[in-house]
Short mmCIF file of N, CA and C and ligand atoms in Angstrom, two decimals:
data_model
loop_
_atom_site.label_atom_id
_atom_site.label_comp_id
_atom_site.label_asym_id
_atom_site.label_seq_id
_atom_site.Cartn_x
_atom_site.Cartn_y
_atom_site.Cartn_z
N UNK A 1 0.82 -1.20 0.00
CA UNK A 1 0.00 0.00 0.00
C UNK A 1 0.86 1.26 0.00
N UNK A 2 1.12 1.73 -1.22
CA UNK A 2 1.90 2.96 -1.34
C UNK A 2 1.08 4.14 -0.86
N UNK A 3 -0.24 4.09 -1.18
CA UNK A 3 -1.15 5.13 -0.73
C UNK A 3 -1.90 4.60 0.48
N UNK A 4 -2.00 5.43 1.50
CA UNK A 4 -2.69 5.00 2.72
C UNK A 4 -4.19 5.08 2.51
N UNK A 5 -4.93 4.08 3.00
CA UNK A 5 -6.39 4.15 2.95
C UNK A 5 -6.84 5.21 3.97
N UNK A 6 -8.06 5.73 3.75
CA UNK A 6 -8.61 6.73 4.68
C UNK A 6 -8.67 6.15 6.09
N UNK A 7 -9.01 4.86 6.16
CA UNK A 7 -9.13 4.20 7.46
C UNK A 7 -7.76 4.12 8.18
N UNK A 8 -6.72 3.74 7.43
CA UNK A 8 -5.38 3.65 8.03
C UNK A 8 -4.87 5.03 8.45
N UNK A 9 -5.17 6.04 7.62
CA UNK A 9 -4.78 7.41 7.96
C UNK A 9 -5.41 7.81 9.30
N UNK A 10 -6.69 7.44 9.44
CA UNK A 10 -7.43 7.79 10.65
C UNK A 10 -6.83 7.08 11.88
N UNK A 11 -6.41 5.82 11.69
CA UNK A 11 -5.80 5.07 12.80
C UNK A 11 -4.55 5.80 13.30
N UNK A 12 -3.74 6.29 12.36
CA UNK A 12 -2.50 6.99 12.74
C UNK A 12 -2.85 8.34 13.37
N UNK A 13 -3.75 9.08 12.72
CA UNK A 13 -4.14 10.40 13.22
C UNK A 13 -4.70 10.31 14.64
N UNK A 14 -5.58 9.33 14.86
CA UNK A 14 -6.21 9.18 16.18
C UNK A 14 -5.20 8.81 17.27
N UNK A 15 -4.05 8.27 16.87
CA UNK A 15 -3.07 7.83 17.86
C UNK A 15 -2.16 8.98 18.31
N UNK A 16 -2.23 10.12 17.63
CA UNK A 16 -1.39 11.27 18.00
C UNK A 16 -2.20 12.21 18.89
N UNK A 17 -1.60 12.57 20.04
CA UNK A 17 -2.34 13.33 21.05
C UNK A 17 -2.00 14.81 20.96
N UNK A 18 -3.01 15.67 21.08
CA UNK A 18 -2.80 17.12 21.12
C UNK A 18 -2.59 17.57 22.56
N UNK A 19 -1.50 18.29 22.81
CA UNK A 19 -1.28 18.87 24.15
C UNK A 19 -1.30 20.39 24.01
N UNK A 20 -2.40 21.03 24.44
CA UNK A 20 -2.48 22.49 24.29
C UNK A 20 -1.49 23.21 25.22
N UNK A 21 -0.98 24.34 24.71
CA UNK A 21 -0.11 25.23 25.50
C UNK A 21 1.19 24.57 25.96
N UNK A 22 1.75 23.67 25.16
CA UNK A 22 3.06 23.09 25.43
C UNK A 22 3.94 23.28 24.20
N UNK A 23 5.18 23.70 24.32
CA UNK A 23 5.90 24.08 25.55
C UNK A 23 5.61 25.50 26.02
N UNK A 24 4.78 26.25 25.25
CA UNK A 24 4.41 27.59 25.74
C UNK A 24 2.98 27.90 25.30
N UNK A 25 2.34 28.90 25.92
CA UNK A 25 0.96 29.22 25.60
C UNK A 25 0.75 29.45 24.10
N UNK A 26 -0.34 28.91 23.57
CA UNK A 26 -0.69 29.13 22.16
C UNK A 26 -0.24 28.02 21.24
N UNK A 27 0.71 27.17 21.67
CA UNK A 27 1.20 26.07 20.83
C UNK A 27 0.39 24.81 21.15
N UNK A 28 -0.09 24.14 20.09
CA UNK A 28 -0.70 22.81 20.29
C UNK A 28 0.36 21.79 19.91
N UNK A 29 0.91 21.13 20.92
CA UNK A 29 2.00 20.18 20.69
C UNK A 29 1.44 18.84 20.22
N UNK A 30 1.97 18.33 19.12
CA UNK A 30 1.53 17.04 18.59
C UNK A 30 2.39 15.95 19.22
N UNK A 31 1.81 15.22 20.16
CA UNK A 31 2.55 14.25 20.96
C UNK A 31 2.51 12.88 20.28
N UNK A 32 3.67 12.47 19.73
CA UNK A 32 3.71 11.18 19.01
C UNK A 32 4.05 10.01 19.92
N UNK A 33 4.24 10.25 21.24
CA UNK A 33 4.53 9.12 22.14
C UNK A 33 3.35 8.15 22.17
N UNK A 34 2.14 8.68 21.97
CA UNK A 34 0.94 7.82 21.98
C UNK A 34 0.81 7.03 20.66
N UNK A 35 1.46 7.51 19.62
CA UNK A 35 1.56 6.73 18.37
C UNK A 35 2.56 5.58 18.57
N UNK A 36 3.69 5.90 19.20
CA UNK A 36 4.73 4.88 19.40
C UNK A 36 4.24 3.74 20.30
N UNK A 37 3.40 4.07 21.27
CA UNK A 37 2.93 3.03 22.21
C UNK A 37 1.72 2.27 21.70
N UNK A 38 1.20 2.67 20.52
CA UNK A 38 0.06 2.00 19.91
C UNK A 38 0.59 1.09 18.79
N UNK A 39 0.73 -0.21 19.10
CA UNK A 39 1.41 -1.13 18.17
C UNK A 39 0.76 -1.15 16.79
N UNK A 40 -0.57 -1.10 16.75
CA UNK A 40 -1.26 -1.17 15.44
C UNK A 40 -0.98 0.10 14.62
N UNK A 41 -1.11 1.26 15.26
CA UNK A 41 -0.88 2.52 14.55
C UNK A 41 0.57 2.62 14.09
N UNK A 42 1.50 2.24 14.96
CA UNK A 42 2.94 2.34 14.65
C UNK A 42 3.29 1.43 13.47
N UNK A 43 2.77 0.20 13.49
CA UNK A 43 3.06 -0.74 12.41
C UNK A 43 2.41 -0.29 11.11
N UNK A 44 1.18 0.26 11.19
CA UNK A 44 0.49 0.76 9.98
C UNK A 44 1.34 1.86 9.34
N UNK A 45 1.86 2.76 10.17
CA UNK A 45 2.69 3.85 9.65
C UNK A 45 3.98 3.32 9.04
N UNK A 46 4.71 2.47 9.77
CA UNK A 46 6.02 2.03 9.29
C UNK A 46 5.88 1.16 8.03
N UNK A 47 4.80 0.37 7.95
CA UNK A 47 4.59 -0.47 6.77
C UNK A 47 4.29 0.42 5.56
N UNK A 48 3.51 1.48 5.78
CA UNK A 48 3.24 2.42 4.69
C UNK A 48 4.54 3.06 4.19
N UNK A 49 5.36 3.53 5.13
CA UNK A 49 6.62 4.19 4.73
C UNK A 49 7.55 3.20 4.04
N UNK A 50 7.60 1.98 4.52
CA UNK A 50 8.43 0.94 3.89
C UNK A 50 7.97 0.71 2.44
N UNK A 51 6.66 0.60 2.25
CA UNK A 51 6.14 0.36 0.90
C UNK A 51 6.38 1.55 -0.03
N UNK A 52 6.23 2.76 0.53
CA UNK A 52 6.46 3.95 -0.30
C UNK A 52 7.91 4.04 -0.77
N UNK A 53 8.86 3.76 0.17
CA UNK A 53 10.26 4.07 -0.13
C UNK A 53 11.07 2.88 -0.64
N UNK A 54 10.48 1.68 -0.70
CA UNK A 54 11.31 0.53 -1.10
C UNK A 54 11.73 0.58 -2.56
N UNK A 55 11.03 1.40 -3.38
CA UNK A 55 11.42 1.49 -4.79
C UNK A 55 12.28 2.72 -5.10
N UNK A 56 12.64 3.49 -4.08
CA UNK A 56 13.39 4.73 -4.31
C UNK A 56 14.90 4.51 -4.53
N UNK A 57 15.37 3.30 -4.27
CA UNK A 57 16.82 3.05 -4.41
C UNK A 57 17.65 3.89 -3.46
N UNK A 58 17.16 4.04 -2.22
CA UNK A 58 17.87 4.88 -1.24
C UNK A 58 19.17 4.24 -0.80
N UNK A 59 20.15 5.10 -0.45
CA UNK A 59 21.38 4.61 0.17
C UNK A 59 21.34 4.80 1.68
N UNK A 60 20.63 5.85 2.15
CA UNK A 60 20.56 6.15 3.59
C UNK A 60 19.22 6.78 3.93
N UNK A 61 18.85 6.62 5.20
CA UNK A 61 17.78 7.44 5.79
C UNK A 61 18.46 8.30 6.85
N UNK A 62 18.19 9.62 6.81
CA UNK A 62 18.72 10.54 7.83
C UNK A 62 17.56 11.04 8.68
N UNK A 63 17.70 10.96 10.00
CA UNK A 63 16.63 11.38 10.91
C UNK A 63 17.05 12.59 11.72
N UNK A 64 16.09 13.50 11.97
CA UNK A 64 16.38 14.72 12.72
C UNK A 64 16.16 14.48 14.22
N UNK A 65 17.12 14.94 15.02
CA UNK A 65 17.14 14.91 16.48
C UNK A 65 15.83 15.46 17.05
N UNK A 66 15.09 14.78 17.86
CA UNK A 66 15.33 13.43 18.31
C UNK A 66 14.25 12.48 17.81
N UNK A 67 13.04 12.98 17.55
CA UNK A 67 11.96 12.05 17.18
C UNK A 67 12.17 11.45 15.80
N UNK A 68 12.91 12.16 14.94
CA UNK A 68 13.23 11.60 13.62
C UNK A 68 14.12 10.38 13.71
N UNK A 69 14.83 10.22 14.86
CA UNK A 69 15.69 9.04 15.04
C UNK A 69 14.83 7.77 15.13
N UNK A 70 13.68 7.90 15.77
CA UNK A 70 12.85 6.71 16.02
C UNK A 70 12.29 6.19 14.69
N UNK A 71 11.63 7.08 13.95
CA UNK A 71 11.02 6.65 12.67
C UNK A 71 12.11 6.31 11.65
N UNK A 72 13.18 7.12 11.64
CA UNK A 72 14.23 6.95 10.64
C UNK A 72 15.00 5.66 10.80
N UNK A 73 15.33 5.32 12.04
CA UNK A 73 16.16 4.12 12.22
C UNK A 73 15.35 2.85 11.92
N UNK A 74 14.08 2.85 12.29
CA UNK A 74 13.25 1.67 11.97
C UNK A 74 13.07 1.55 10.45
N UNK A 75 12.82 2.68 9.80
CA UNK A 75 12.63 2.64 8.34
C UNK A 75 13.91 2.19 7.64
N UNK A 76 15.05 2.71 8.08
CA UNK A 76 16.34 2.31 7.47
C UNK A 76 16.52 0.80 7.59
N UNK A 77 16.23 0.27 8.78
CA UNK A 77 16.39 -1.17 8.99
C UNK A 77 15.44 -1.96 8.09
N UNK A 78 14.20 -1.49 7.98
CA UNK A 78 13.24 -2.20 7.11
C UNK A 78 13.67 -2.17 5.65
N UNK A 79 14.34 -1.06 5.25
CA UNK A 79 14.74 -0.93 3.84
C UNK A 79 16.12 -1.55 3.58
N UNK A 80 16.81 -1.94 4.65
CA UNK A 80 18.15 -2.53 4.47
C UNK A 80 19.21 -1.51 4.10
N UNK A 81 19.04 -0.24 4.58
CA UNK A 81 20.03 0.81 4.31
C UNK A 81 20.51 1.39 5.64
N UNK A 82 21.58 2.22 5.57
CA UNK A 82 22.13 2.80 6.79
C UNK A 82 21.28 3.96 7.31
N UNK A 83 21.46 4.26 8.61
CA UNK A 83 20.78 5.39 9.25
C UNK A 83 21.82 6.43 9.67
N UNK A 84 21.50 7.71 9.43
CA UNK A 84 22.39 8.81 9.81
C UNK A 84 21.64 9.80 10.69
N UNK A 85 22.17 10.11 11.89
CA UNK A 85 21.51 11.11 12.74
C UNK A 85 21.94 12.54 12.38
N UNK A 86 20.95 13.44 12.25
CA UNK A 86 21.22 14.89 12.15
C UNK A 86 20.98 15.40 13.56
N UNK A 87 22.05 15.90 14.23
CA UNK A 87 21.95 16.20 15.65
C UNK A 87 21.99 17.68 15.97
N UNK A 88 21.46 18.02 17.12
CA UNK A 88 21.59 19.38 17.64
C UNK A 88 23.07 19.62 17.94
N UNK A 89 23.48 20.88 17.90
CA UNK A 89 24.90 21.24 18.03
C UNK A 89 25.56 20.66 19.30
N UNK A 90 26.78 20.18 19.10
CA UNK A 90 27.60 19.75 20.24
C UNK A 90 27.43 18.30 20.66
N UNK A 91 26.67 17.51 19.94
CA UNK A 91 26.41 16.13 20.36
C UNK A 91 27.24 15.10 19.60
N UNK A 92 27.71 15.45 18.40
CA UNK A 92 28.42 14.44 17.59
C UNK A 92 29.91 14.48 17.88
N UNK A 93 30.56 13.30 18.02
CA UNK A 93 31.94 13.26 18.49
C UNK A 93 33.02 13.50 17.43
N UNK A 94 32.72 13.23 16.16
CA UNK A 94 33.76 13.32 15.11
C UNK A 94 33.66 14.69 14.43
N UNK A 95 34.41 14.90 13.35
CA UNK A 95 34.37 16.17 12.63
C UNK A 95 32.98 16.40 12.04
N UNK A 96 32.45 17.59 12.24
CA UNK A 96 31.07 17.85 11.79
C UNK A 96 31.00 19.01 10.81
N UNK A 97 29.87 19.06 10.10
CA UNK A 97 29.49 20.21 9.29
C UNK A 97 28.21 20.72 9.95
N UNK A 98 28.10 22.07 10.06
CA UNK A 98 26.97 22.65 10.80
C UNK A 98 26.16 23.60 9.94
N UNK A 99 24.91 23.79 10.32
CA UNK A 99 24.02 24.73 9.60
C UNK A 99 23.12 25.41 10.64
N UNK A 100 23.13 26.75 10.58
CA UNK A 100 22.28 27.51 11.50
C UNK A 100 20.92 27.74 10.88
N UNK A 101 19.90 27.88 11.70
CA UNK A 101 18.58 28.26 11.19
C UNK A 101 17.87 29.12 12.23
N UNK A 102 16.93 29.94 11.74
CA UNK A 102 16.26 30.88 12.65
C UNK A 102 15.09 30.24 13.35
N UNK A 103 14.93 30.59 14.60
CA UNK A 103 13.75 30.23 15.36
C UNK A 103 12.92 31.49 15.52
N UNK A 104 11.78 31.38 16.19
CA UNK A 104 10.95 32.56 16.43
C UNK A 104 11.79 33.66 17.09
N UNK A 105 12.58 33.27 18.10
CA UNK A 105 13.52 34.21 18.73
C UNK A 105 14.89 33.56 18.69
N UNK A 106 15.80 34.14 17.93
CA UNK A 106 17.18 33.65 17.89
C UNK A 106 17.44 32.56 16.88
N UNK A 107 18.48 31.75 17.15
CA UNK A 107 18.96 30.75 16.21
C UNK A 107 19.15 29.40 16.88
N UNK A 108 19.15 28.36 16.06
CA UNK A 108 19.55 27.04 16.53
C UNK A 108 20.50 26.48 15.46
N UNK A 109 21.10 25.34 15.73
CA UNK A 109 22.09 24.80 14.80
C UNK A 109 22.01 23.28 14.81
N UNK A 110 22.09 22.69 13.61
CA UNK A 110 22.15 21.22 13.50
C UNK A 110 23.47 20.82 12.86
N UNK A 111 23.88 19.59 13.13
CA UNK A 111 25.18 19.12 12.65
C UNK A 111 25.08 17.70 12.13
N UNK A 112 26.05 17.37 11.28
CA UNK A 112 26.13 16.01 10.74
C UNK A 112 27.62 15.66 10.65
N UNK A 113 27.95 14.40 10.78
CA UNK A 113 29.36 14.01 10.59
C UNK A 113 29.75 14.21 9.13
N UNK A 114 30.96 14.71 8.93
CA UNK A 114 31.44 15.05 7.58
C UNK A 114 31.43 13.83 6.64
N UNK A 115 31.66 12.64 7.23
CA UNK A 115 31.72 11.42 6.42
C UNK A 115 30.46 10.55 6.58
N UNK A 116 29.36 11.17 7.00
CA UNK A 116 28.15 10.39 7.32
C UNK A 116 27.67 9.53 6.14
N UNK A 117 27.84 10.03 4.93
CA UNK A 117 27.36 9.29 3.74
C UNK A 117 28.53 8.78 2.91
N UNK A 118 29.67 8.52 3.55
CA UNK A 118 30.86 8.08 2.83
C UNK A 118 31.70 9.28 2.43
N UNK A 119 32.90 9.00 1.87
CA UNK A 119 33.80 10.08 1.50
C UNK A 119 33.16 10.97 0.44
N UNK A 120 33.14 12.27 0.66
CA UNK A 120 32.50 13.26 -0.23
C UNK A 120 31.02 12.98 -0.47
N UNK A 121 30.38 12.24 0.43
CA UNK A 121 28.94 11.97 0.30
C UNK A 121 28.59 11.00 -0.81
N UNK A 122 29.61 10.30 -1.31
CA UNK A 122 29.37 9.40 -2.46
C UNK A 122 29.28 7.94 -2.03
N UNK A 123 28.42 7.19 -2.71
CA UNK A 123 28.36 5.76 -2.45
C UNK A 123 29.41 5.05 -3.32
N UNK A 124 29.45 3.72 -3.30
CA UNK A 124 30.54 2.98 -3.95
C UNK A 124 30.59 3.20 -5.46
N UNK A 125 29.47 3.61 -6.09
CA UNK A 125 29.47 3.85 -7.54
C UNK A 125 30.10 5.20 -7.90
N UNK A 126 30.42 6.02 -6.88
CA UNK A 126 30.98 7.35 -7.13
C UNK A 126 29.91 8.41 -7.29
N UNK A 127 28.63 8.02 -7.26
CA UNK A 127 27.53 8.98 -7.38
C UNK A 127 27.14 9.48 -5.98
N UNK A 128 26.54 10.71 -5.90
CA UNK A 128 26.09 11.18 -4.59
C UNK A 128 25.10 10.19 -3.98
N UNK A 129 25.28 9.91 -2.69
CA UNK A 129 24.38 8.98 -2.00
C UNK A 129 22.96 9.55 -2.00
N UNK A 130 21.96 8.68 -2.22
CA UNK A 130 20.55 9.10 -2.23
C UNK A 130 20.00 8.96 -0.80
N UNK A 131 19.58 10.11 -0.27
CA UNK A 131 19.20 10.17 1.15
C UNK A 131 17.75 10.58 1.30
N UNK A 132 17.02 9.87 2.16
CA UNK A 132 15.69 10.30 2.58
C UNK A 132 15.83 10.95 3.95
N UNK A 133 15.32 12.18 4.09
CA UNK A 133 15.32 12.87 5.38
C UNK A 133 13.97 12.62 6.05
N UNK A 134 13.97 12.37 7.36
CA UNK A 134 12.69 12.13 8.03
C UNK A 134 12.64 12.82 9.40
N UNK A 135 11.46 13.35 9.72
CA UNK A 135 11.21 13.89 11.05
C UNK A 135 9.74 13.65 11.38
N UNK A 136 9.38 13.88 12.64
CA UNK A 136 7.98 13.63 13.02
C UNK A 136 7.05 14.69 12.44
N UNK A 137 7.53 15.95 12.40
CA UNK A 137 6.59 17.03 12.07
C UNK A 137 7.31 18.17 11.36
N UNK A 138 6.63 18.76 10.35
CA UNK A 138 7.14 19.99 9.74
C UNK A 138 6.19 21.13 10.13
N UNK A 139 6.79 22.16 10.74
CA UNK A 139 6.02 23.35 11.11
C UNK A 139 6.44 24.47 10.16
N UNK A 140 7.40 25.32 10.54
CA UNK A 140 7.87 26.37 9.62
C UNK A 140 8.81 25.80 8.56
N UNK A 141 9.37 24.64 8.82
CA UNK A 141 10.29 24.01 7.85
C UNK A 141 11.75 24.38 8.08
N UNK A 142 12.02 25.27 9.04
CA UNK A 142 13.39 25.75 9.26
C UNK A 142 14.37 24.62 9.61
N UNK A 143 13.97 23.74 10.50
CA UNK A 143 14.86 22.65 10.94
C UNK A 143 15.17 21.72 9.76
N UNK A 144 14.12 21.33 9.05
CA UNK A 144 14.31 20.36 7.96
C UNK A 144 15.09 20.97 6.79
N UNK A 145 14.87 22.27 6.52
CA UNK A 145 15.64 22.91 5.44
C UNK A 145 17.12 22.93 5.80
N UNK A 146 17.42 23.23 7.06
CA UNK A 146 18.82 23.23 7.50
C UNK A 146 19.41 21.82 7.36
N UNK A 147 18.64 20.81 7.71
CA UNK A 147 19.12 19.42 7.60
C UNK A 147 19.37 19.05 6.13
N UNK A 148 18.49 19.49 5.25
CA UNK A 148 18.66 19.22 3.81
C UNK A 148 19.93 19.91 3.30
N UNK A 149 20.16 21.15 3.76
CA UNK A 149 21.39 21.85 3.36
C UNK A 149 22.63 21.09 3.81
N UNK A 150 22.55 20.50 5.00
CA UNK A 150 23.70 19.73 5.51
C UNK A 150 23.99 18.53 4.62
N UNK A 151 22.93 17.84 4.20
CA UNK A 151 23.09 16.66 3.32
C UNK A 151 23.78 17.09 2.03
N UNK A 152 23.36 18.24 1.48
CA UNK A 152 23.99 18.82 0.28
C UNK A 152 25.46 19.14 0.53
N UNK A 153 25.70 19.81 1.67
CA UNK A 153 27.05 20.29 1.99
C UNK A 153 28.08 19.17 2.04
N UNK A 154 27.67 17.98 2.50
CA UNK A 154 28.64 16.88 2.57
C UNK A 154 28.65 16.05 1.29
N UNK A 155 27.95 16.52 0.25
CA UNK A 155 28.06 15.93 -1.09
C UNK A 155 27.02 14.90 -1.45
N UNK A 156 26.08 14.62 -0.53
CA UNK A 156 25.03 13.63 -0.84
C UNK A 156 23.80 14.36 -1.43
N UNK A 157 22.73 13.60 -1.76
CA UNK A 157 21.54 14.21 -2.36
C UNK A 157 20.31 13.82 -1.55
N UNK A 158 19.55 14.83 -1.12
CA UNK A 158 18.29 14.55 -0.41
C UNK A 158 17.21 14.35 -1.46
N UNK A 159 16.74 13.11 -1.62
CA UNK A 159 15.77 12.83 -2.69
C UNK A 159 14.33 13.14 -2.24
N UNK A 160 14.10 13.17 -0.93
CA UNK A 160 12.77 13.55 -0.42
C UNK A 160 12.90 13.83 1.08
N UNK A 161 12.03 14.72 1.57
CA UNK A 161 11.92 14.94 3.02
C UNK A 161 10.54 14.44 3.43
N UNK A 162 10.52 13.56 4.43
CA UNK A 162 9.27 12.88 4.83
C UNK A 162 8.92 13.25 6.27
N UNK A 163 7.65 13.55 6.49
CA UNK A 163 7.17 13.91 7.82
C UNK A 163 5.92 13.10 8.14
N UNK A 164 5.76 12.77 9.41
CA UNK A 164 4.53 12.07 9.80
C UNK A 164 3.37 13.06 9.75
N UNK A 165 3.65 14.31 10.14
CA UNK A 165 2.58 15.31 10.17
C UNK A 165 3.08 16.67 9.67
N UNK A 166 2.22 17.35 8.90
CA UNK A 166 2.56 18.69 8.39
C UNK A 166 1.52 19.69 8.90
N UNK A 167 1.98 20.79 9.47
CA UNK A 167 1.07 21.87 9.88
C UNK A 167 0.94 22.81 8.68
N UNK A 168 -0.08 22.56 7.86
CA UNK A 168 -0.19 23.24 6.56
C UNK A 168 -0.19 24.76 6.67
N UNK A 169 -0.82 25.27 7.74
CA UNK A 169 -0.98 26.73 7.87
C UNK A 169 0.35 27.46 8.05
N UNK A 170 1.41 26.74 8.40
CA UNK A 170 2.72 27.39 8.56
C UNK A 170 3.54 27.38 7.27
N UNK A 171 3.00 26.72 6.23
CA UNK A 171 3.58 26.75 4.88
C UNK A 171 5.07 26.36 4.84
N UNK A 172 5.44 25.38 5.67
CA UNK A 172 6.84 24.96 5.74
C UNK A 172 7.36 24.38 4.44
N UNK A 173 6.46 23.86 3.59
CA UNK A 173 6.94 23.23 2.35
C UNK A 173 7.27 24.25 1.26
N UNK A 174 6.84 25.51 1.47
CA UNK A 174 7.14 26.54 0.46
C UNK A 174 8.64 26.78 0.40
N UNK A 175 9.16 26.89 -0.81
CA UNK A 175 10.62 27.11 -1.03
C UNK A 175 11.46 25.99 -0.43
N UNK A 176 10.90 24.81 -0.26
CA UNK A 176 11.70 23.72 0.30
C UNK A 176 12.68 23.24 -0.76
N UNK A 177 13.88 22.84 -0.29
CA UNK A 177 14.94 22.51 -1.24
C UNK A 177 14.97 21.02 -1.64
N UNK A 178 13.85 20.32 -1.44
CA UNK A 178 13.71 18.91 -1.87
C UNK A 178 12.21 18.62 -1.94
N UNK A 179 11.80 17.55 -2.64
CA UNK A 179 10.37 17.18 -2.60
C UNK A 179 9.96 16.85 -1.16
N UNK A 180 8.71 17.19 -0.82
CA UNK A 180 8.22 16.97 0.54
C UNK A 180 7.05 15.99 0.50
N UNK A 181 7.07 14.99 1.40
CA UNK A 181 5.93 14.09 1.56
C UNK A 181 5.52 14.06 3.03
N UNK A 182 4.25 14.33 3.30
CA UNK A 182 3.74 14.23 4.67
C UNK A 182 2.60 13.23 4.70
N UNK A 183 2.64 12.33 5.68
CA UNK A 183 1.61 11.30 5.81
C UNK A 183 0.27 11.94 6.19
N UNK A 184 0.31 12.88 7.13
CA UNK A 184 -0.90 13.55 7.62
C UNK A 184 -0.77 15.06 7.49
N UNK A 185 -1.91 15.70 7.25
CA UNK A 185 -1.93 17.17 7.14
C UNK A 185 -2.91 17.73 8.15
N UNK A 186 -2.49 18.83 8.83
CA UNK A 186 -3.38 19.50 9.78
C UNK A 186 -3.50 20.95 9.35
N UNK A 187 -4.75 21.44 9.30
CA UNK A 187 -4.98 22.84 8.89
C UNK A 187 -4.88 23.78 10.07
P1 LIG B 201 10.07 23.75 12.26
O1 LIG B 201 11.56 23.94 12.15
O2 LIG B 201 9.35 25.03 12.61
O3 LIG B 201 9.48 23.08 11.04
O4 LIG B 201 9.81 22.80 13.51
C1 LIG B 201 9.96 21.44 13.38
C2 LIG B 201 10.59 20.80 14.59
O5 LIG B 201 9.98 21.26 15.80
C3 LIG B 201 10.35 19.30 14.54
O6 LIG B 201 11.53 18.65 14.99
C4 LIG B 201 9.17 19.06 15.45
O7 LIG B 201 9.36 17.89 16.18
C5 LIG B 201 9.12 20.29 16.37
N1 LIG B 201 7.77 20.90 16.44
C6 LIG B 201 7.41 22.12 15.97
N2 LIG B 201 6.13 22.40 16.22
C7 LIG B 201 5.62 21.32 16.85
C8 LIG B 201 4.33 20.95 17.33
N3 LIG B 201 3.26 21.78 17.24
N4 LIG B 201 4.16 19.73 17.90
C9 LIG B 201 5.22 18.87 17.99
N5 LIG B 201 6.47 19.15 17.55
C10 LIG B 201 6.68 20.35 16.99
#
């Protein structure tokens, strides 16, 4: 099932909990811990993602710190490819490449190991490694755009950015530097 049935979409949607005013007043936080603890919803989601991406010829799945690690590492294992973490600044032990992005107030920074996708980001054929980027949610898109830039910077190619949920009203997919796929959309 490359395309999710309305019923399966609803199973996943119903498993995600809304927490009003977290982490600050006015934000409705989409809590995916209730999706992770719901075996049926979690398997429905991961099987859909496996079916969608098994024909993409991916070399790696890259997940964004921290919830993207959960979905990304399981998907990488199901597809038989490697997993690469995109981490918040200061967490990776080897030589890193960094990218800053703006938040509502101030800046944040994400990093990746310079050799995360092999030397110069190339796979054994000498071509740029094909990478799927994944995170739980796209809001303004700032975090994911920075992560996509990092994949480019180390010489690999982001073939798609995948999110479990997209907050459509924040228009994060506009001017995105790779194709965007979101399993669920919220207005
Ligand atoms: P953005 O850079 O604005 O697209 O924000 C995306 C990052 O912030 C993702 O890593 C999300 O996990 C997190 N995030 C932003 N807004 C929410 C929200 N309403 N509920 C849950 N996570 C959020």
